[in-house]
Amino acid sequence: MTDQQDKIERYTDSLYYELEQTTKFFRVFSMKFFKKMEINISPDEFVTIETILCNAGICQRDLAKLILKDRANTGKILDSLEEKGYITRFIDLKNNRLVRKMGVTESGKEVYDIVTEKLKNTIKKIDESKQHKPIPEEEKQMVRNTLRKFRENLSKIVDMQI
């Protein structure tokens, strides 16, 4: 153990606790953000649309792994998005097997673009707010890289049952 690890006596002093607390704040922020926009889409649905856009023709099993939801919850999200006309599902071949895949409709792309633009503007306002200390871009990149490594390490010991 390093000296820094030896100094942490309580869970509430750990990186794990900081991540947990930050996640709670961000969940509240995102729920309020999506509700305020008055667009009939949830944060989970938005992430799902973005993931499908970035992985054209993805199947439900692979999508579930990327959005960290079990297949049942992924199916519910997809049903909702399909009902709203934001995605379409189709049959395709994968490893010589018939598989249901999905794509984003024009309506889904429009909603995605609207939400993305509003989210970028909101994040920019937060970054430029005089109410707090702005975080330099290089520090943000360092945090992203650290969190990615942290998540990769956790994924090796946590069975997500997806």
Short mmCIF file of N, CA, C and O in Angstrom, two decimals, residues 2 5 10-11 13 22 25-26 37 44 46 50 54 56 74 80 90 96 101 116 120-121 139 145 154 157-158:
data_model
loop_
_atom_site.label_atom_id
_atom_site.label_comp_id
_atom_site.label_asym_id
_atom_site.label_seq_id
_atom_site.Cartn_x
_atom_site.Cartn_y
_atom_site.Cartn_z
N THR A 2 0.36 2.29 -0.63
CA THR A 2 1.08 3.55 -0.63
C THR A 2 0.75 4.32 0.65
O THR A 2 -0.19 3.98 1.37
N GLN A 5 -2.84 5.55 0.61
CA GLN A 5 -3.84 4.54 0.94
C GLN A 5 -3.86 4.26 2.44
O GLN A 5 -4.91 4.01 3.01
N ARG A 10 -11.44 6.00 6.74
CA ARG A 10 -12.88 5.78 6.63
C ARG A 10 -13.28 5.67 5.17
O ARG A 10 -12.67 6.27 4.29
N TYR A 11 -14.35 4.95 4.94
CA TYR A 11 -14.92 4.84 3.59
C TYR A 11 -15.25 6.22 3.04
O TYR A 11 -15.02 6.50 1.86
N ASP A 13 -13.76 8.83 3.26
CA ASP A 13 -12.56 9.53 2.79
C ASP A 13 -12.02 8.93 1.49
O ASP A 13 -11.00 9.37 0.99
N THR A 22 -20.86 11.82 -6.12
CA THR A 22 -20.92 12.56 -7.38
C THR A 22 -21.98 11.95 -8.30
O THR A 22 -22.74 12.68 -8.94
N PHE A 25 -25.44 13.09 -7.19
CA PHE A 25 -25.72 14.46 -7.63
C PHE A 25 -26.00 14.51 -9.13
O PHE A 25 -26.92 15.20 -9.57
N PHE A 26 -25.22 13.77 -9.90
CA PHE A 26 -25.40 13.81 -11.34
C PHE A 26 -26.73 13.19 -11.75
O PHE A 26 -27.38 13.66 -12.68
N MET A 37 -36.46 20.04 -20.04
CA MET A 37 -36.46 20.18 -21.50
C MET A 37 -37.83 19.91 -22.11
O MET A 37 -38.08 20.28 -23.24
N ASP A 44 -31.59 7.54 -19.58
CA ASP A 44 -31.25 6.20 -20.07
C ASP A 44 -31.59 6.05 -21.55
O ASP A 44 -30.85 5.42 -22.31
N PHE A 46 -31.71 8.50 -23.74
CA PHE A 46 -30.74 9.31 -24.48
C PHE A 46 -29.43 8.55 -24.68
O PHE A 46 -28.89 8.50 -25.78
N GLU A 50 -27.71 7.35 -28.21
CA GLU A 50 -26.32 7.69 -28.56
C GLU A 50 -25.49 6.43 -28.82
O GLU A 50 -24.71 6.38 -29.77
N CYS A 54 -23.66 5.37 -32.33
CA CYS A 54 -22.22 5.11 -32.40
C CYS A 54 -21.89 3.67 -32.78
O CYS A 54 -20.74 3.35 -33.09
N ALA A 56 -23.85 1.38 -35.13
CA ALA A 56 -24.94 1.07 -36.06
C ALA A 56 -25.17 -0.43 -36.17
O ALA A 56 -24.22 -1.21 -36.28
N THR A 74 -32.91 -3.29 -20.72
CA THR A 74 -32.56 -2.80 -22.06
C THR A 74 -33.76 -2.96 -22.98
O THR A 74 -34.10 -2.06 -23.76
N SER A 80 -39.76 1.36 -25.35
CA SER A 80 -40.20 2.74 -25.20
C SER A 80 -39.71 3.60 -26.36
O SER A 80 -40.48 4.39 -26.93
N PHE A 90 -34.77 -4.44 -36.53
CA PHE A 90 -34.84 -5.25 -37.74
C PHE A 90 -34.06 -6.55 -37.54
O PHE A 90 -33.22 -6.64 -36.64
N ASN A 96 -24.04 -16.24 -38.64
CA ASN A 96 -24.98 -17.17 -39.28
C ASN A 96 -26.24 -17.42 -38.46
O ASN A 96 -26.86 -18.47 -38.58
N LYS A 101 -31.54 -6.44 -34.58
CA LYS A 101 -30.64 -5.30 -34.42
C LYS A 101 -31.46 -4.04 -34.44
O LYS A 101 -32.67 -4.07 -34.67
N THR A 116 -28.50 16.91 -27.25
CA THR A 116 -27.05 17.11 -27.24
C THR A 116 -26.70 18.59 -27.20
O THR A 116 -25.84 19.01 -26.43
N LYS A 120 -24.83 20.37 -24.12
CA LYS A 120 -23.56 21.08 -24.30
C LYS A 120 -23.66 22.50 -23.75
O LYS A 120 -22.74 22.98 -23.08
N ASN A 121 -24.77 23.18 -24.05
CA ASN A 121 -24.95 24.55 -23.57
C ASN A 121 -25.02 24.60 -22.05
O ASN A 121 -24.47 25.50 -21.42
N GLU A 139 -7.29 18.94 -16.54
CA GLU A 139 -7.71 18.21 -15.33
C GLU A 139 -8.93 17.34 -15.64
O GLU A 139 -9.03 16.21 -15.14
N ASN A 145 -9.66 9.93 -17.85
CA ASN A 145 -8.74 8.80 -18.01
C ASN A 145 -8.66 7.96 -16.74
O ASN A 145 -8.66 6.73 -16.81
N LEU A 154 -12.56 -2.28 -12.08
CA LEU A 154 -13.76 -2.79 -11.42
C LEU A 154 -14.46 -3.84 -12.27
O LEU A 154 -14.96 -4.84 -11.75
N ILE A 157 -13.56 -7.43 -11.70
CA ILE A 157 -13.92 -8.14 -10.47
C ILE A 157 -15.42 -8.12 -10.18
O ILE A 157 -15.87 -8.83 -9.30
N VAL A 158 -16.18 -7.31 -10.92
CA VAL A 158 -17.61 -7.20 -10.68
C VAL A 158 -18.36 -7.91 -11.81
O VAL A 158 -18.17 -7.59 -12.98
#
